[in-house]
Structures are given as C-alpha cells and as structure tokens.
Short mmCIF file of C-alpha atoms and ligand atoms in Angstrom, two decimals:
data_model
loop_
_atom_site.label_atom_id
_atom_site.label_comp_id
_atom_site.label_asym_id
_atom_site.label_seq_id
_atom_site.Cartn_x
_atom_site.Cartn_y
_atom_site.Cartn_z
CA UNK A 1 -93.24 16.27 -180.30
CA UNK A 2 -91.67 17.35 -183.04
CA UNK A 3 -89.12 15.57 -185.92
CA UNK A 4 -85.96 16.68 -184.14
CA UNK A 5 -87.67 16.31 -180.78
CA UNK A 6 -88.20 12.76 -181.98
CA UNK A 7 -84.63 12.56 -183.67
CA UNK A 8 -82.94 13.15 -180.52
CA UNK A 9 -84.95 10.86 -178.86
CA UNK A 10 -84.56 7.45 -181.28
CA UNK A 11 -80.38 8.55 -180.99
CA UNK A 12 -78.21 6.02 -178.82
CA UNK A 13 -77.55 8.07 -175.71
CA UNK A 14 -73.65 8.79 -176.78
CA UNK A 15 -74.73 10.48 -179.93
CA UNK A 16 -77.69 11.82 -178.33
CA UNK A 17 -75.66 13.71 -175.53
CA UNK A 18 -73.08 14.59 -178.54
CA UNK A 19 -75.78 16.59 -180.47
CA UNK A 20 -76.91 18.10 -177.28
CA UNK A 21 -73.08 19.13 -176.69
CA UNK A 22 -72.71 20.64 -180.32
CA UNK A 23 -76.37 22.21 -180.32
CA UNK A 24 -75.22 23.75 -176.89
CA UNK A 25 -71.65 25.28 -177.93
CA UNK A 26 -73.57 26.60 -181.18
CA UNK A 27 -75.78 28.32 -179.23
CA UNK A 28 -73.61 30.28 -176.93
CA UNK A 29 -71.63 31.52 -179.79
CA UNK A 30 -74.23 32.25 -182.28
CA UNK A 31 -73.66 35.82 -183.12
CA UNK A 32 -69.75 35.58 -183.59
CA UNK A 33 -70.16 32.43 -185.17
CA UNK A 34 -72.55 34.14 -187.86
CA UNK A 35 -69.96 37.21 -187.90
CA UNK A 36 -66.99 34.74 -188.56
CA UNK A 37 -69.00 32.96 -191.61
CA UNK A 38 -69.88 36.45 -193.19
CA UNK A 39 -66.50 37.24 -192.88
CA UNK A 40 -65.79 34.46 -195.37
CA UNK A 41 -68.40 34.75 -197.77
CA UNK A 42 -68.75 36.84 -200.84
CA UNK A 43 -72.72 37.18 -200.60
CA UNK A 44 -74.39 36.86 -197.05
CA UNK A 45 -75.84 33.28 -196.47
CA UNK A 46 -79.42 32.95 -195.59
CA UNK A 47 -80.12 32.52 -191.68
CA UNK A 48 -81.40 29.54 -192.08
CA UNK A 49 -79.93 28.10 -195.39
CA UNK A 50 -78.29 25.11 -194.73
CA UNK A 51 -75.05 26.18 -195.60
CA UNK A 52 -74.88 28.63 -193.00
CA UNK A 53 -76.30 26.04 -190.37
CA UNK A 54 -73.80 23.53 -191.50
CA UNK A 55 -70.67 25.83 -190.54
CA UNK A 56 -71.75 27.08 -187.45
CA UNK A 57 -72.17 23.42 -185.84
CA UNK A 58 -68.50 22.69 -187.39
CA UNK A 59 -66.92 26.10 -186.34
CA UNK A 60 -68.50 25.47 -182.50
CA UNK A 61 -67.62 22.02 -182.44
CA UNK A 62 -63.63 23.31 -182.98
CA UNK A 63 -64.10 26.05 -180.62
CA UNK A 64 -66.07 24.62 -177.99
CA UNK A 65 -65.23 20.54 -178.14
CA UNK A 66 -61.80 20.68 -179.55
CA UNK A 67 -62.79 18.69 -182.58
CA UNK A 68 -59.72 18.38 -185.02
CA UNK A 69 -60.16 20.03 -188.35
CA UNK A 70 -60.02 16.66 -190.30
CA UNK A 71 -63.05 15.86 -188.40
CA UNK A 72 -64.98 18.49 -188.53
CA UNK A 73 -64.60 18.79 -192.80
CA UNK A 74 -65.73 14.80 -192.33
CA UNK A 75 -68.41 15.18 -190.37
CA UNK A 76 -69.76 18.54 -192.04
CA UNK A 77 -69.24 17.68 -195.75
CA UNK A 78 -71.75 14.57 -196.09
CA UNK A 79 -74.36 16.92 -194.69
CA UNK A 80 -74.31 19.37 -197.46
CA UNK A 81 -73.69 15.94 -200.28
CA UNK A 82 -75.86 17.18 -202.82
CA UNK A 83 -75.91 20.81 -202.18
CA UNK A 84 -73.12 23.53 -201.14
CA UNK A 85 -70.70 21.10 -200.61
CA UNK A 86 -67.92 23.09 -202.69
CA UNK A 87 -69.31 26.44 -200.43
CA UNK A 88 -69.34 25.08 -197.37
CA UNK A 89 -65.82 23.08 -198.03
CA UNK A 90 -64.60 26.54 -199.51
CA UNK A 91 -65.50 29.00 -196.31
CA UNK A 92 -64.57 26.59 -193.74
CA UNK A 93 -60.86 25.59 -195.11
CA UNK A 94 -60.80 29.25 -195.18
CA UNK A 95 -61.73 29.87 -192.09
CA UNK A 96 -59.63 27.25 -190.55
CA UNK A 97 -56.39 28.11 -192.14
CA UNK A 98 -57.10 31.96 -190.95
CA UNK A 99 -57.29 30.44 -187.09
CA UNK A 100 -60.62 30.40 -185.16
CA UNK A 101 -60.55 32.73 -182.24
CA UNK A 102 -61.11 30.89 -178.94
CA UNK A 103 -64.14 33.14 -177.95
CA UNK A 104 -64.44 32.90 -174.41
CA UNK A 105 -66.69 36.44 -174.17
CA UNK A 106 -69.16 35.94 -176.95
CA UNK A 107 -71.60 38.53 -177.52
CA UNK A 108 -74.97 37.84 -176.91
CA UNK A 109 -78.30 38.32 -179.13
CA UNK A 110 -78.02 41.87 -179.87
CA UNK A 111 -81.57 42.51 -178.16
CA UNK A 112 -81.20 40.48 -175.07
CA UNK A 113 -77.62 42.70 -174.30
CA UNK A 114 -80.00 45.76 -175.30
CA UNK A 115 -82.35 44.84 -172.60
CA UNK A 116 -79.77 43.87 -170.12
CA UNK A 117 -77.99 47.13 -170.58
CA UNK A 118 -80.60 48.92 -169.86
CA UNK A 119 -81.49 46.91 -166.82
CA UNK A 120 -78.39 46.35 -164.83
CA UNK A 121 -75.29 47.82 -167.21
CA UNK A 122 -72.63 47.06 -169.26
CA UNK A 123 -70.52 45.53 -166.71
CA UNK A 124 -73.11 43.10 -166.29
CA UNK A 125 -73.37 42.25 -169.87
CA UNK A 126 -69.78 41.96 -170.02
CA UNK A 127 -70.03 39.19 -167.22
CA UNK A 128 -72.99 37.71 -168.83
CA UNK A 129 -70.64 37.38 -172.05
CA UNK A 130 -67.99 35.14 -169.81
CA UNK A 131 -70.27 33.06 -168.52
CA UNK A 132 -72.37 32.16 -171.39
CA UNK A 133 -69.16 30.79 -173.09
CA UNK A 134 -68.27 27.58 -170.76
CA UNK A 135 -70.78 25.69 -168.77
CA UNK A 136 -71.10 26.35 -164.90
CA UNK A 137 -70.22 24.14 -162.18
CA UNK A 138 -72.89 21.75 -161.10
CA UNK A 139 -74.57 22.43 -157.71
CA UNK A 140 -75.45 20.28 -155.07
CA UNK A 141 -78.42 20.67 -152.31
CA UNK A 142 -77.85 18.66 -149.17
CA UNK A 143 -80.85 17.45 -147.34
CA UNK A 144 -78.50 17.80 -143.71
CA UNK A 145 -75.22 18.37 -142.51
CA UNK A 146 -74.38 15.08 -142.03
CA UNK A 147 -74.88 14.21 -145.78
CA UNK A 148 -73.03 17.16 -146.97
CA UNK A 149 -69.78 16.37 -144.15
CA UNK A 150 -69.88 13.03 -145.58
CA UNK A 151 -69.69 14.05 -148.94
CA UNK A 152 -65.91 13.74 -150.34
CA UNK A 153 -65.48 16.58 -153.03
CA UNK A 154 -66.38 20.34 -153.48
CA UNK A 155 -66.31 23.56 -151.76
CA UNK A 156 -69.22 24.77 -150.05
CA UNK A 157 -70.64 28.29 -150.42
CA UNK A 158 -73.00 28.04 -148.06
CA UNK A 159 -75.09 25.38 -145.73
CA UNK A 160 -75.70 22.33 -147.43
CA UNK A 161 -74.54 22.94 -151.01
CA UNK A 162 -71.12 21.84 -152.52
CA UNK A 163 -69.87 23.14 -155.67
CA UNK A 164 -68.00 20.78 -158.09
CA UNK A 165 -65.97 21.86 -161.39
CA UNK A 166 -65.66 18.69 -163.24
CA UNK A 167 -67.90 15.61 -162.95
CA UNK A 168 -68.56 12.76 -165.37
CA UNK A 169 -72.18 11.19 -164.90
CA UNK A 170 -74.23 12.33 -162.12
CA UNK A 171 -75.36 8.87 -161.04
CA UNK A 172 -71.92 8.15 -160.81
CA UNK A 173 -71.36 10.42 -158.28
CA UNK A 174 -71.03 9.48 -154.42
CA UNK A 175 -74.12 8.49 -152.98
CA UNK A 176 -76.13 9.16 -155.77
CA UNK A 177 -78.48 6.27 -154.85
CA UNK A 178 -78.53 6.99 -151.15
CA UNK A 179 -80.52 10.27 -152.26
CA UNK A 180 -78.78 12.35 -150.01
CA UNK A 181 -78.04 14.92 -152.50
CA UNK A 182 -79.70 16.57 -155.33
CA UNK A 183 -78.38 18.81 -157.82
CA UNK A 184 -79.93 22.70 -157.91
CA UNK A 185 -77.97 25.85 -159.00
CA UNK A 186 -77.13 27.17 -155.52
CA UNK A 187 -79.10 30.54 -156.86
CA UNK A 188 -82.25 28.56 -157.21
CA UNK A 189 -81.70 26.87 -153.72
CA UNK A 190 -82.23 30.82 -152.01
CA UNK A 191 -85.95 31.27 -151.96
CA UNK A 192 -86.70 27.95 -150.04
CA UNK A 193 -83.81 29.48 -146.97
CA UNK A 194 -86.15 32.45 -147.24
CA UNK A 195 -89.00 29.93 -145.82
CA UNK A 196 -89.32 31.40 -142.10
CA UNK A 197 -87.93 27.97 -139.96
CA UNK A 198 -91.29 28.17 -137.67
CA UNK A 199 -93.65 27.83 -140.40
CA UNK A 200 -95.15 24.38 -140.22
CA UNK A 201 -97.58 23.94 -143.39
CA UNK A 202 -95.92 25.41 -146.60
CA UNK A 203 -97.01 25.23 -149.58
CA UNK A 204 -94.35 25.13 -152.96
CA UNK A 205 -97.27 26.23 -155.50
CA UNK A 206 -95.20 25.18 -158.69
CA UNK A 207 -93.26 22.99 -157.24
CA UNK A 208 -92.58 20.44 -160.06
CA UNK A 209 -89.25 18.87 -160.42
CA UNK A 210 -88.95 19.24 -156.96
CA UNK A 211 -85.91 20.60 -155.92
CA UNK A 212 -87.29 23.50 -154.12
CA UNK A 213 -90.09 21.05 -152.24
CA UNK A 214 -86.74 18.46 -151.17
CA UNK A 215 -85.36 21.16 -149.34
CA UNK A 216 -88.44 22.38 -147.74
CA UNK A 217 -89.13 18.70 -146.68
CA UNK A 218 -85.40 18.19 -145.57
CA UNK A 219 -86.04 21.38 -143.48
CA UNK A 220 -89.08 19.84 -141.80
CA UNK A 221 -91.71 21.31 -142.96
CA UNK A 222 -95.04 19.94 -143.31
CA UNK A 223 -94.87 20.42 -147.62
CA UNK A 224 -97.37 20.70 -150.13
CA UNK A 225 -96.43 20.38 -153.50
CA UNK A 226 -98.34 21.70 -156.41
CA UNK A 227 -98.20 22.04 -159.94
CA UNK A 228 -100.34 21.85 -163.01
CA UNK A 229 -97.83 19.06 -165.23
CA UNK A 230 -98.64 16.06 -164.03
CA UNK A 231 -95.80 14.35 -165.95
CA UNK A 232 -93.21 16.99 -164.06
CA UNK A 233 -94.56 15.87 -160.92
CA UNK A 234 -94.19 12.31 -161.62
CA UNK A 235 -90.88 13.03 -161.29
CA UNK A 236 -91.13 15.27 -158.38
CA UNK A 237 -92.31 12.16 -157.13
CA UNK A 238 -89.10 10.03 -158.29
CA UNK A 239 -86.90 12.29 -156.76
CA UNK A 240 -89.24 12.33 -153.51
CA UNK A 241 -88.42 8.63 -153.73
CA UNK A 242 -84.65 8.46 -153.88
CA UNK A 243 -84.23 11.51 -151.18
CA UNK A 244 -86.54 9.53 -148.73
CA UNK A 245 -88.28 13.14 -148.13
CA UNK A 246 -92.02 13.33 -147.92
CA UNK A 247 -94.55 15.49 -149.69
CA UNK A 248 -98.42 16.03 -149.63
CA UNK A 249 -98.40 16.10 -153.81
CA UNK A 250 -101.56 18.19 -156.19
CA UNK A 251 -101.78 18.31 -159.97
CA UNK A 252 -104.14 21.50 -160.15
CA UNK A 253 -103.80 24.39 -161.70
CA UNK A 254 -102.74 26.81 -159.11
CA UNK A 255 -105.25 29.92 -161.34
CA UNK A 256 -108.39 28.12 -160.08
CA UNK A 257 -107.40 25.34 -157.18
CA UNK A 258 -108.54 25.74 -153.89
CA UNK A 259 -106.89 25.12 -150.33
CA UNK A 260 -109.03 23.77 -147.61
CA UNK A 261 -107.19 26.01 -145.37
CA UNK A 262 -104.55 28.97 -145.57
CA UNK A 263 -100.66 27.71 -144.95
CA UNK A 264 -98.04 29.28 -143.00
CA UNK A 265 -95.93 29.63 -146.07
CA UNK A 266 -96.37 29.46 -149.72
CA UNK A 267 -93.60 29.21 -152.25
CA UNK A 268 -94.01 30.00 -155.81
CA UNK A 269 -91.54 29.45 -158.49
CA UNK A 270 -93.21 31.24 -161.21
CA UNK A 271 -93.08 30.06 -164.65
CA UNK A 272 -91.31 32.78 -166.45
CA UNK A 273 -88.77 33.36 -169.33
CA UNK A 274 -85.56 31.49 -167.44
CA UNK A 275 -83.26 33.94 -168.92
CA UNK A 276 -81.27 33.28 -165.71
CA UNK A 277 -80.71 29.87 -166.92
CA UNK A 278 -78.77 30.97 -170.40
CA UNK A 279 -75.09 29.48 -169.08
CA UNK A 280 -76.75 26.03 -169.31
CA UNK A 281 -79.77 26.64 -171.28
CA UNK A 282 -78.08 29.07 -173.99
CA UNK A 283 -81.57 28.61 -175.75
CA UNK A 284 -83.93 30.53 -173.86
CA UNK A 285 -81.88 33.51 -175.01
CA UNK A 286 -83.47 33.34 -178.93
CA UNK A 287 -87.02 32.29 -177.12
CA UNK A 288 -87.81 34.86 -174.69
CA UNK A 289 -89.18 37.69 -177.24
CA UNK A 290 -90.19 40.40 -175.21
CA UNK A 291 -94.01 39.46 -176.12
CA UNK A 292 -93.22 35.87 -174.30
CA UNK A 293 -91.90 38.24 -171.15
CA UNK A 294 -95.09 40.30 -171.24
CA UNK A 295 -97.39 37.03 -171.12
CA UNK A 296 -95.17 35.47 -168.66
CA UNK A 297 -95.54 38.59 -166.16
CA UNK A 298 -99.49 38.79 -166.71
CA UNK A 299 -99.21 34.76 -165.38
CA UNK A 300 -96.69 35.74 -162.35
CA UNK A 301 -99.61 38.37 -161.57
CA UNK A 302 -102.63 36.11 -161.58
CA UNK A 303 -100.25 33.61 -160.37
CA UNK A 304 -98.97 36.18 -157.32
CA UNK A 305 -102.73 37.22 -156.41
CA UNK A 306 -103.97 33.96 -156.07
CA UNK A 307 -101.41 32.55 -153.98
CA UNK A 308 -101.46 35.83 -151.65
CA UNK A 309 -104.98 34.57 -150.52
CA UNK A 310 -103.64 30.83 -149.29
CA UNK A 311 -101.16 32.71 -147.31
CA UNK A 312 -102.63 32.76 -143.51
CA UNK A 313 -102.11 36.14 -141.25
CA UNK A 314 -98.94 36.68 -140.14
CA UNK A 315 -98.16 34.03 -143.21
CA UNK A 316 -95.19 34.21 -145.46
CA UNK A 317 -95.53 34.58 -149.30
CA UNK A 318 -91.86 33.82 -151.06
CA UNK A 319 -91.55 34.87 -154.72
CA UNK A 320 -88.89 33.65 -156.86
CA UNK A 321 -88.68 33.18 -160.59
CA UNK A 322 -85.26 32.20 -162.78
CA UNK A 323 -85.35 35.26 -164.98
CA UNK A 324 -82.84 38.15 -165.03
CA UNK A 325 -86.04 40.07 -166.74
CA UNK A 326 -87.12 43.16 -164.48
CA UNK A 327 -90.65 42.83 -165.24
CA UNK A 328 -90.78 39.00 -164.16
CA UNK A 329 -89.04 39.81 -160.53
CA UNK A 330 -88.95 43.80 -159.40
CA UNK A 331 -91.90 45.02 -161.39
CA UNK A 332 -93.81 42.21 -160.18
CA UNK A 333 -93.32 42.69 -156.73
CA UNK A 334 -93.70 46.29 -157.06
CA UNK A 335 -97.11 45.88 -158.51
CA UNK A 336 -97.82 43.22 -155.93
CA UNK A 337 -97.27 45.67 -153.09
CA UNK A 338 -99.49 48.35 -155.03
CA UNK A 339 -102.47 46.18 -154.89
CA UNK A 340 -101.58 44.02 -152.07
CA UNK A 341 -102.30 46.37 -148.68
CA UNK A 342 -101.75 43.55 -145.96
CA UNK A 343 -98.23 42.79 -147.46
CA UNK A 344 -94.51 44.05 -146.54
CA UNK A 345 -91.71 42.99 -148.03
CA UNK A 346 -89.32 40.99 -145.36
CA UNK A 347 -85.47 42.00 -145.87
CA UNK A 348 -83.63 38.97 -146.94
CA UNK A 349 -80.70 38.17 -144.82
CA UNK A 350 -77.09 37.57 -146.26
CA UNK A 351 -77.87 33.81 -147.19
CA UNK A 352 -74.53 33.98 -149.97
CA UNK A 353 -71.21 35.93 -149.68
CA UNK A 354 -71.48 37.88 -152.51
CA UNK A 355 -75.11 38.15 -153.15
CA UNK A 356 -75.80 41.41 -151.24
CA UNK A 357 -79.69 41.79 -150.71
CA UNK A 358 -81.33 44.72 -152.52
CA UNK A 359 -82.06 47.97 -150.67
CA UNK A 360 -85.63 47.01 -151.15
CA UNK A 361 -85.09 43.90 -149.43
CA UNK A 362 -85.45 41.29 -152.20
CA UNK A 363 -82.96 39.14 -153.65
CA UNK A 364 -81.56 39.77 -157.24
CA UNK A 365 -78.51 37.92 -158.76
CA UNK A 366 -76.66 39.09 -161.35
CA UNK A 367 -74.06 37.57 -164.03
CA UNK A 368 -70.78 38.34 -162.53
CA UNK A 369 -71.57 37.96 -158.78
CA UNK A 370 -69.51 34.84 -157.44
CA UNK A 371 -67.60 34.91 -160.96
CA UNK A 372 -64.19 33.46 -159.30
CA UNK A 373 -65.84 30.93 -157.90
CA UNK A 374 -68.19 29.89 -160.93
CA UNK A 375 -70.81 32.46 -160.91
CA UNK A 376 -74.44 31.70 -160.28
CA UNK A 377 -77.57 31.32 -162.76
CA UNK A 378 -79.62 35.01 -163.08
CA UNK A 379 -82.44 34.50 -160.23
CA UNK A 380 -85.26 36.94 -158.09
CA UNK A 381 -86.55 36.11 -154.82
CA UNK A 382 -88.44 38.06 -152.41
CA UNK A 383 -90.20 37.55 -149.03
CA UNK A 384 -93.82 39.03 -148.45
CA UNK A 385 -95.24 38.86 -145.14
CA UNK A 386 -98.25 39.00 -144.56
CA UNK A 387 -99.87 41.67 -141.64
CA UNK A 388 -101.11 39.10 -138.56
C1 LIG B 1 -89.94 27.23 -162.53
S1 LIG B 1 -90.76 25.71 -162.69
C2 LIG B 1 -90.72 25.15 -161.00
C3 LIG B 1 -89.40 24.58 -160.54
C4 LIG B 1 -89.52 23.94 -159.15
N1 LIG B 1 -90.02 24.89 -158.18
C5 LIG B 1 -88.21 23.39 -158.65
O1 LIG B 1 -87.55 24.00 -157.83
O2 LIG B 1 -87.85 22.28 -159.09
C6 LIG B 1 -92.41 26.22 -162.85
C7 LIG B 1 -93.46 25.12 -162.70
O3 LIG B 1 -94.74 25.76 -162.72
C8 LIG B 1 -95.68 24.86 -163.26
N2 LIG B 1 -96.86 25.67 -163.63
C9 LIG B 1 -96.99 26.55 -164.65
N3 LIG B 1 -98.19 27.13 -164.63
C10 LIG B 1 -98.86 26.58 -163.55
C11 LIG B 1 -100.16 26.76 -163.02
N4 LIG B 1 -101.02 27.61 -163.58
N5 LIG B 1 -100.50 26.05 -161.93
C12 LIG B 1 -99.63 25.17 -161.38
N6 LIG B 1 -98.40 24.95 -161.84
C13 LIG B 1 -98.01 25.66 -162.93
C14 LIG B 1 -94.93 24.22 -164.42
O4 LIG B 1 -95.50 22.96 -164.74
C15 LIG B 1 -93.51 24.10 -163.83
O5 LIG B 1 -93.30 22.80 -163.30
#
C-alpha cells in the first residue's frame, strides 16, 4: 500500500469520503483546471510542484463542491505554510475575483479525446466531456420483479434495474439489508441478459465482486464463479450472503485452471483498461497509457482462448469488458473469430432503448447514448456461440 493509500485509510470516514470527493472533482477537470492556473501565472508551474497541486484541489473544490472562497484560501494556505504561500495566495485571489467558470464540458486528457476521436467521433467526445463533469446516477440490479415492484423510488430502464438521481448512503437505502438489490451500472448489467435463459451450468470466469454472478444466480442458473483475487471474492462472497443467491465459488487463475467438464455458458468480464468507467472513476483516464491497453488486450486474448475451450457444443461464450478502447472489445472479437472456426457471433437483441446493437451483432455503448436520462458507463459485450 502506499503513504496516501495508507493516509486515506487512517482518515475518519467524513474526511476520508471528503478527500475522495475533492480528489474526484480534481480529476474530471484537470486540463481546464491546469489552463485556468497558467492563465494566472507569470512563469508556468511545474506539473507536479506543489503549488500547482495546491490550486487545482482549491479551484475544484469551488467548482465542483460549492466551497466558499473564504474556505477554500483557509483550507489551501496552511498547505503551502512554508513554501509558495504568497504564490499560491496571489493566483488564486486572482483567479477568484476574475470568476471561475462553472465547467460542466471539461475537456479531457488531450490523448484519450485523440483516441476517442478517432474511434467513435467528435460528437462522442463532446458527450464524453458532459458526462465526465457530474457524477452519474447510481444503478440498481434487482434479483426479481417482485423486489424491484416493491421498491419505492426510481425509474426503470429496463427489467429489474431502477435508476436513482440523488441518494445519501447506500445502506440507507430501502431494503438494503434484505439484499434484494445490488447496485451495477445498468451498462455492466447487459452481458449477463445476453446469458441464453436455457443454459443450466454457467460459468462467470472473472466474476469477482459479483455483480454479474448475482444476476446469473437470481436468473437460476446453476453459477460458477471464478476469479484469481481471492480478497475480491471474499466479497463476492459477502454480497452472495446479503442477496441470499448461491454460487459454486474458485480462486484460480482462469490462464491455467481447469474445468472438470465444459458449461453451457461462460461469462468473462475481462480485466481491461475501464475507460468506460471515467464518469465515476475519472482516474483511469491518466492510467490507461496506450502500452497498459496493449497488455490488457494480449490478457483478453489468452483470457478469450482459454475460456472458448470450457464452452460445451452448442455452448455460449459472452464477452464483455468496461472499456470504450476498440482493441479491448471489437478488435478482440474480431481476432477471436479469425482464430476461432467453431464460433459465430449471436446478434444481441434490443435489451436497452437506446443502445441499438451493432451491425455486427455485438453490443457497444457509447458516451451520449441515454444522456437525458443519465447516460450509461462506456461498455462491450458480445455473444459467441459455439457450432453444436
Ligand atoms: C472487470 S473485473 C470483474 C467484475 C465482475 N464480473 C462483476 O461484475 O462484479 C475483472 C476481474 O478479473 C479478475 N482477474 C484478472 N485476471 C484474472 C485471471 N487471470 N484469472 C481469473 N481472474 C482474473 C480480477 O481479479 C477482477 O476481479
């Protein structure tokens, strides 16, 4: 772990969900935050002098939390005491007194909107600047229709989900401890609908924290759920627990495990560079380097080929990874089918208004499908079947 790993971790949980707030807005501002400090300085700050770190978490703490400007100079002063305390004091009363644009379309890292563009178009980086500046709506999976009827709040955009704009604590929330809920971006909750209803044995190959496995389980099938972490699947576990849904549970690693026989279904949930996440994890935008995307398809490969051979004849293989990177969902099923003769990709049916399946048949959502209603994370899925 490391020291602020460790920080965040000793905090009480007020402060610690504070600094995750602040970290948060910082990060889905970054480049006009840096723009809006040169603007105000005579000699370009360092990246990473403190200075520079200093305003940003005080100019996204006004824009995204509202703090009032006599707070923020409080609260950002003491941690420059010592240093540029005159500098930092200096560029932010300046900036203040000019007015701090609201930024509710910041851009993006300059090479993720490069990438992006070239993928799926401007308008789609113009959505992906929207949603990056407020965080989404929170999801909820429904393990069967009478849970989600009995459920007070939300609209639903499809079977057993409900969509809710403002919420305080989760556990808070009703029925919480019944377990007849859990909460999944309604994007991620599409590859387990693509699970063919008659197949009895499936197994979710990385399966860990579960969400994916619950609603496998809550559709009856017989689950097995595997993944490498066994701490993740502890809490696969947990939440197996509170939903009173059962699972067969592995830690393995899925590159050399071994079934004793095929399955009628397998699900994996690649690993990849969860760009799709960025409206709630603004983070993975500054990790996934195109050399992390690279390694993370050359997994999904190994990953895809080995799981092809637990499918049984007939079998269904159902692909999905978080990423809005082509080479994590098209190029991988692309190269899949190229090396993969006893596999056809399955058309997916409409399973969302709004999320149109691909001419090829796969699932791919985009920033700025679903955006009046709250959009949806960046997500692939596909269905393989294999020839009986
Ligand atoms: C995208 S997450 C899965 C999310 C999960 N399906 C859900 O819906 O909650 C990917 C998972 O793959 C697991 N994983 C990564 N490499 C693996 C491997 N070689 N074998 C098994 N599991 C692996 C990770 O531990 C992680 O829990």
């Amino acid at each position: 772990m490391d020291n602020a790993a460790q920080v965040a971790r000793d905090l009480p949980p007020a402060d610690a969900a504070l600094a995750s707030a602040i970290a948060g807005e910082t990060l889905r501002r970054l480049p006009d935050l840096d723009t809006m400090i040169d603007s105000a300085t005579r000699h370009r700050l360092p990246d990473d002098s403190k200075a520079r770190m200093v305003l940003r978490l005080a100019l996204a703490q006004k824009i995204g939390l509202g703090t009032p400007d006599h707070a923020l100079v409080a609260t950002a002063l003491p941690l420059v005491d010592g240093g540029p305390r005159r500098l930092v004091h200096g560029v932010l009363g300046t900036l203040l007194r000019k007015g701090v644009p609201a930024l509710d379309a910041p851009g993006l890292p300059e090479a993720v909107e490069e990438r992006w563009r070239a993928a799926w178009g401007e308008e789609a980086v113009q959505a992906a600047r929207r949603a990056i500046a407020y965080r989404p709506p929170l999801d909820l999976s429904f393990a069967d229709q009478a849970a989600e009827s009995e459920f007070p709040e939300g609209n639903s955009l499809a079977p057993l989900h409900r969509r809710l704009e403002a919420h305080g604590a989760i556990t808070m929330l009703p029925g919480f401890g019944d377990g007849r809920w859990w909460v999944q971006d309604l994007a991620a909750s599409l590859p387990a609908r693509l699970v063919p209803a008659s197949a009895n044995s499936v197994l979710d190959a990385c399966a860990a924290p579960g969400g994916k496995t619950m609603q496998l389980a809550a559709a009856g099938h017989e689950v097995t759920a595997l993944d490498r972490s066994e701490s993740r699947l502890a809490r696969l576990t947990d939440n197996l627990g509170r939903t009173g849904l059962r699972a067969k549970t592995v830690v393995a690693d899925a590159l050399d495990w071994m079934p004793e026989q095929p399955f009628d279904a397998v699900l994996l949930d690649a690993p990849c560079s969860a760009t799709g996440t960025f409206r709630r994890h603004p983070e993975v935008l500054y990790r996934a380097r195109p050399a992390i995307i690279e390694q993370g398809a050359d997994l999904q490969a190994r990953l895809l080929a080995r799981a092809a051979g637990w499918v049984r004849p007939g079998g269904s293989l159902v692909y999905a990874v978080c990423s809005l990177e082509p080479q994590e969902g098209e190029e991988r099923i692309e190269a899949f089918l190229g090396e993969q003769a006893d596999f056809h990709l399955e058309r997916a049916p409409l399973l969302v208004d709004g999320v149109t399946p691909h001419e090829r048949g796969w699932l791919r959502v985009l920033p700025g499908m679903l955006e009046s209603q709250g959009g949806l994370d960046g997500f692939f899925t596909a269905h393989l079947v294999r020839k009986a």
